[in-house]
């Protein structure tokens, strides 16, 4: 009777939790125990117990596998910005990241997704109108591009050291 519990908001904690309990007994105290394996806070941050984010990567389920092309120019073209999100107000903490439109301007359209603006987003943001789309960034792909560029930088450094 192993049980997964999810979607339960623990009052006063400002978080949604996913917990696993090896019996059918479950109470709010489980989220304070080792049984909580994942949670989302009320500010949208997500945490998992093992700090692991993954995807299936077995060679047997992929095809057309080739070494990645250079990511050097893409990473050089990135404009890393500090910003605050409008919905968090003027006193919000500063965040670091990229702007979707900057990625598009750099030719990295594949890193940008869009979804139709919701009614609440239209109300929340004065520059978002009905029929607009909100852009988002595929950060997980951006991280892999950065790792490839780091490998390229390491090769260049090693070549200079051996020269």
PDB file of C-alpha atoms in Angstrom:
ATOM      1  CA  UNK A   1       0.000   0.000   0.000  1.00  0.00           C
ATOM      2  CA  UNK A   2       2.669   2.521  -0.935  1.00  0.00           C
ATOM      3  CA  UNK A   3       1.103   5.924  -1.421  1.00  0.00           C
ATOM      4  CA  UNK A   4       2.016   9.046  -3.336  1.00  0.00           C
ATOM      5  CA  UNK A   5       0.459  12.282  -2.141  1.00  0.00           C
ATOM      6  CA  UNK A   6       0.594  15.452  -4.166  1.00  0.00           C
ATOM      7  CA  UNK A   7      -1.117  18.783  -4.615  1.00  0.00           C
ATOM      8  CA  UNK A   8      -1.653  19.210  -0.901  1.00  0.00           C
ATOM      9  CA  UNK A   9      -0.856  22.709   0.231  1.00  0.00           C
ATOM     10  CA  UNK A  10       0.388  22.797   3.771  1.00  0.00           C
ATOM     11  CA  UNK A  11      -1.259  25.822   5.344  1.00  0.00           C
ATOM     12  CA  UNK A  12       1.097  28.582   6.356  1.00  0.00           C
ATOM     13  CA  UNK A  13       4.095  27.074   4.573  1.00  0.00           C
ATOM     14  CA  UNK A  14       3.348  28.476   1.138  1.00  0.00           C
ATOM     15  CA  UNK A  15       4.233  25.310  -0.713  1.00  0.00           C
ATOM     16  CA  UNK A  16       2.784  22.422  -2.675  1.00  0.00           C
ATOM     17  CA  UNK A  17       4.361  19.101  -1.857  1.00  0.00           C
ATOM     18  CA  UNK A  18       4.710  15.664  -3.329  1.00  0.00           C
ATOM     19  CA  UNK A  19       5.344  13.063  -0.666  1.00  0.00           C
ATOM     20  CA  UNK A  20       5.837   9.326  -0.669  1.00  0.00           C
ATOM     21  CA  UNK A  21       4.754   7.238   2.281  1.00  0.00           C
ATOM     22  CA  UNK A  22       5.240   3.492   2.504  1.00  0.00           C
ATOM     23  CA  UNK A  23       1.890   2.988   4.205  1.00  0.00           C
ATOM     24  CA  UNK A  24      -1.597   4.358   3.849  1.00  0.00           C
ATOM     25  CA  UNK A  25      -1.292   6.651   6.851  1.00  0.00           C
ATOM     26  CA  UNK A  26      -0.665  10.234   5.794  1.00  0.00           C
ATOM     27  CA  UNK A  27      -0.814  13.510   7.653  1.00  0.00           C
ATOM     28  CA  UNK A  28       0.411  17.049   7.180  1.00  0.00           C
ATOM     29  CA  UNK A  29       3.445  16.193   9.299  1.00  0.00           C
ATOM     30  CA  UNK A  30       4.734  14.070   6.408  1.00  0.00           C
ATOM     31  CA  UNK A  31       5.928  17.208   4.648  1.00  0.00           C
ATOM     32  CA  UNK A  32       8.242  17.878   7.595  1.00  0.00           C
ATOM     33  CA  UNK A  33       9.600  14.352   7.377  1.00  0.00           C
ATOM     34  CA  UNK A  34      11.887  12.574   4.924  1.00  0.00           C
ATOM     35  CA  UNK A  35       8.774  11.644   2.947  1.00  0.00           C
ATOM     36  CA  UNK A  36       8.600  14.942   1.042  1.00  0.00           C
ATOM     37  CA  UNK A  37      10.453  14.430  -2.246  1.00  0.00           C
ATOM     38  CA  UNK A  38       9.451  17.542  -4.208  1.00  0.00           C
ATOM     39  CA  UNK A  39       7.868  20.892  -3.510  1.00  0.00           C
ATOM     40  CA  UNK A  40       6.942  24.112  -5.235  1.00  0.00           C
ATOM     41  CA  UNK A  41       6.955  27.272  -3.177  1.00  0.00           C
ATOM     42  CA  UNK A  42       4.423  30.056  -3.478  1.00  0.00           C
ATOM     43  CA  UNK A  43       6.967  32.146  -5.417  1.00  0.00           C
ATOM     44  CA  UNK A  44       7.304  29.441  -8.091  1.00  0.00           C
ATOM     45  CA  UNK A  45      10.678  28.019  -7.063  1.00  0.00           C
ATOM     46  CA  UNK A  46      10.835  24.237  -7.287  1.00  0.00           C
ATOM     47  CA  UNK A  47      12.934  21.885  -5.197  1.00  0.00           C
ATOM     48  CA  UNK A  48      13.475  18.158  -5.266  1.00  0.00           C
ATOM     49  CA  UNK A  49      15.054  16.029  -2.615  1.00  0.00           C
ATOM     50  CA  UNK A  50      17.895  14.681  -4.735  1.00  0.00           C
ATOM     51  CA  UNK A  51      18.610  17.882  -6.706  1.00  0.00           C
ATOM     52  CA  UNK A  52      18.204  15.851  -9.876  1.00  0.00           C
ATOM     53  CA  UNK A  53      16.434  17.002 -13.023  1.00  0.00           C
ATOM     54  CA  UNK A  54      16.533  14.595 -15.868  1.00  0.00           C
ATOM     55  CA  UNK A  55      15.223  13.144 -19.062  1.00  0.00           C
ATOM     56  CA  UNK A  56      15.548   9.773 -20.739  1.00  0.00           C
ATOM     57  CA  UNK A  57      18.984   9.666 -22.324  1.00  0.00           C
ATOM     58  CA  UNK A  58      19.623   6.031 -23.171  1.00  0.00           C
ATOM     59  CA  UNK A  59      21.503   5.652 -26.454  1.00  0.00           C
ATOM     60  CA  UNK A  60      19.095   2.893 -27.463  1.00  0.00           C
ATOM     61  CA  UNK A  61      16.143   5.289 -27.629  1.00  0.00           C
ATOM     62  CA  UNK A  62      17.873   7.905 -29.785  1.00  0.00           C
ATOM     63  CA  UNK A  63      18.923   8.095 -33.405  1.00  0.00           C
ATOM     64  CA  UNK A  64      20.961  10.416 -35.638  1.00  0.00           C
ATOM     65  CA  UNK A  65      23.497  10.858 -32.820  1.00  0.00           C
ATOM     66  CA  UNK A  66      26.403  13.130 -33.811  1.00  0.00           C
ATOM     67  CA  UNK A  67      28.786  15.399 -31.917  1.00  0.00           C
ATOM     68  CA  UNK A  68      27.290  18.818 -31.253  1.00  0.00           C
ATOM     69  CA  UNK A  69      28.370  21.698 -33.410  1.00  0.00           C
ATOM     70  CA  UNK A  70      30.162  24.645 -31.831  1.00  0.00           C
ATOM     71  CA  UNK A  71      28.178  26.674 -29.344  1.00  0.00           C
ATOM     72  CA  UNK A  72      30.917  29.279 -28.908  1.00  0.00           C
ATOM     73  CA  UNK A  73      29.257  32.038 -30.944  1.00  0.00           C
ATOM     74  CA  UNK A  74      25.818  31.439 -29.433  1.00  0.00           C
ATOM     75  CA  UNK A  75      27.162  31.669 -25.894  1.00  0.00           C
ATOM     76  CA  UNK A  76      29.200  34.777 -26.778  1.00  0.00           C
ATOM     77  CA  UNK A  77      26.046  36.361 -28.202  1.00  0.00           C
ATOM     78  CA  UNK A  78      24.052  35.862 -25.005  1.00  0.00           C
ATOM     79  CA  UNK A  79      23.091  38.990 -23.153  1.00  0.00           C
ATOM     80  CA  UNK A  80      22.883  38.064 -19.487  1.00  0.00           C
ATOM     81  CA  UNK A  81      20.676  40.531 -17.622  1.00  0.00           C
ATOM     82  CA  UNK A  82      19.662  41.345 -14.091  1.00  0.00           C
ATOM     83  CA  UNK A  83      15.974  42.139 -13.746  1.00  0.00           C
ATOM     84  CA  UNK A  84      12.970  42.181 -11.459  1.00  0.00           C
ATOM     85  CA  UNK A  85       9.623  40.686 -12.372  1.00  0.00           C
ATOM     86  CA  UNK A  86       6.827  43.239 -12.525  1.00  0.00           C
ATOM     87  CA  UNK A  87       4.427  41.002 -10.604  1.00  0.00           C
ATOM     88  CA  UNK A  88       6.868  40.942  -7.655  1.00  0.00           C
ATOM     89  CA  UNK A  89       6.962  44.744  -7.343  1.00  0.00           C
ATOM     90  CA  UNK A  90       9.717  47.329  -7.118  1.00  0.00           C
ATOM     91  CA  UNK A  91      11.159  45.871  -3.921  1.00  0.00           C
ATOM     92  CA  UNK A  92      11.555  42.385  -5.397  1.00  0.00           C
ATOM     93  CA  UNK A  93      14.951  40.747  -5.383  1.00  0.00           C
ATOM     94  CA  UNK A  94      16.969  41.048  -8.563  1.00  0.00           C
ATOM     95  CA  UNK A  95      17.151  37.908 -10.718  1.00  0.00           C
ATOM     96  CA  UNK A  96      19.677  36.890 -13.384  1.00  0.00           C
ATOM     97  CA  UNK A  97      18.838  35.375 -16.741  1.00  0.00           C
ATOM     98  CA  UNK A  98      18.177  36.112 -20.373  1.00  0.00           C
ATOM     99  CA  UNK A  99      15.391  37.891 -22.233  1.00  0.00           C
ATOM    100  CA  UNK A 100      13.509  35.809 -24.810  1.00  0.00           C
ATOM    101  CA  UNK A 101      13.479  38.627 -27.370  1.00  0.00           C
ATOM    102  CA  UNK A 102      17.286  38.971 -27.031  1.00  0.00           C
ATOM    103  CA  UNK A 103      17.643  35.269 -27.826  1.00  0.00           C
ATOM    104  CA  UNK A 104      15.454  35.689 -30.900  1.00  0.00           C
ATOM    105  CA  UNK A 105      17.492  38.718 -32.008  1.00  0.00           C
ATOM    106  CA  UNK A 106      20.629  36.542 -31.720  1.00  0.00           C
ATOM    107  CA  UNK A 107      19.083  33.863 -33.943  1.00  0.00           C
ATOM    108  CA  UNK A 108      18.404  31.424 -31.092  1.00  0.00           C
ATOM    109  CA  UNK A 109      14.656  31.123 -31.737  1.00  0.00           C
ATOM    110  CA  UNK A 110      14.765  27.433 -30.826  1.00  0.00           C
ATOM    111  CA  UNK A 111      15.296  28.395 -27.199  1.00  0.00           C
ATOM    112  CA  UNK A 112      12.063  30.397 -27.049  1.00  0.00           C
ATOM    113  CA  UNK A 113       8.550  29.099 -26.422  1.00  0.00           C
ATOM    114  CA  UNK A 114       5.296  31.045 -26.421  1.00  0.00           C
ATOM    115  CA  UNK A 115       1.884  30.599 -24.877  1.00  0.00           C
ATOM    116  CA  UNK A 116      -1.240  32.710 -25.334  1.00  0.00           C
ATOM    117  CA  UNK A 117      -1.540  35.333 -22.617  1.00  0.00           C
ATOM    118  CA  UNK A 118      -4.064  34.293 -20.006  1.00  0.00           C
ATOM    119  CA  UNK A 119      -6.765  36.582 -18.705  1.00  0.00           C
ATOM    120  CA  UNK A 120      -4.842  37.027 -15.450  1.00  0.00           C
ATOM    121  CA  UNK A 121      -1.619  37.904 -17.324  1.00  0.00           C
ATOM    122  CA  UNK A 122      -3.492  40.502 -19.388  1.00  0.00           C
ATOM    123  CA  UNK A 123      -4.808  42.060 -16.175  1.00  0.00           C
ATOM    124  CA  UNK A 124      -1.422  41.871 -14.418  1.00  0.00           C
ATOM    125  CA  UNK A 125       0.784  43.427 -17.120  1.00  0.00           C
ATOM    126  CA  UNK A 126      -0.125  46.739 -18.741  1.00  0.00           C
ATOM    127  CA  UNK A 127       1.882  45.945 -21.904  1.00  0.00           C
ATOM    128  CA  UNK A 128       0.157  42.585 -22.520  1.00  0.00           C
ATOM    129  CA  UNK A 129      -3.041  42.770 -24.559  1.00  0.00           C
ATOM    130  CA  UNK A 130      -5.693  40.233 -25.503  1.00  0.00           C
ATOM    131  CA  UNK A 131      -4.358  38.012 -28.290  1.00  0.00           C
ATOM    132  CA  UNK A 132      -0.716  38.526 -27.244  1.00  0.00           C
ATOM    133  CA  UNK A 133       1.632  35.683 -26.427  1.00  0.00           C
ATOM    134  CA  UNK A 134       4.030  35.450 -23.497  1.00  0.00           C
ATOM    135  CA  UNK A 135       7.517  34.197 -24.320  1.00  0.00           C
ATOM    136  CA  UNK A 136       9.524  31.795 -22.171  1.00  0.00           C
ATOM    137  CA  UNK A 137      13.064  30.407 -22.381  1.00  0.00           C
ATOM    138  CA  UNK A 138      14.129  26.764 -22.554  1.00  0.00           C
ATOM    139  CA  UNK A 139      16.852  27.156 -19.929  1.00  0.00           C
ATOM    140  CA  UNK A 140      17.626  23.431 -19.872  1.00  0.00           C
ATOM    141  CA  UNK A 141      18.841  23.654 -23.495  1.00  0.00           C
ATOM    142  CA  UNK A 142      20.708  26.866 -22.761  1.00  0.00           C
ATOM    143  CA  UNK A 143      22.635  25.092 -19.981  1.00  0.00           C
ATOM    144  CA  UNK A 144      23.744  22.352 -22.382  1.00  0.00           C
ATOM    145  CA  UNK A 145      24.892  24.951 -24.900  1.00  0.00           C
ATOM    146  CA  UNK A 146      26.947  26.557 -22.122  1.00  0.00           C
ATOM    147  CA  UNK A 147      28.555  23.229 -21.214  1.00  0.00           C
ATOM    148  CA  UNK A 148      29.542  22.674 -24.850  1.00  0.00           C
ATOM    149  CA  UNK A 149      31.039  26.182 -25.032  1.00  0.00           C
ATOM    150  CA  UNK A 150      32.922  25.510 -21.772  1.00  0.00           C
ATOM    151  CA  UNK A 151      34.408  22.377 -23.326  1.00  0.00           C
ATOM    152  CA  UNK A 152      35.498  24.445 -26.325  1.00  0.00           C
ATOM    153  CA  UNK A 153      37.065  27.042 -24.022  1.00  0.00           C
ATOM    154  CA  UNK A 154      38.901  24.298 -22.124  1.00  0.00           C
ATOM    155  CA  UNK A 155      40.323  22.944 -25.404  1.00  0.00           C
ATOM    156  CA  UNK A 156      41.516  26.437 -26.360  1.00  0.00           C
ATOM    157  CA  UNK A 157      43.135  26.977 -22.963  1.00  0.00           C
ATOM    158  CA  UNK A 158      44.849  23.587 -23.103  1.00  0.00           C
ATOM    159  CA  UNK A 159      46.136  24.337 -26.612  1.00  0.00           C
ATOM    160  CA  UNK A 160      47.606  27.636 -25.388  1.00  0.00           C
ATOM    161  CA  UNK A 161      49.164  25.933 -22.362  1.00  0.00           C
ATOM    162  CA  UNK A 162      50.769  23.281 -24.591  1.00  0.00           C
ATOM    163  CA  UNK A 163      52.045  25.782 -27.164  1.00  0.00           C
TER     164      UNK A 163
END
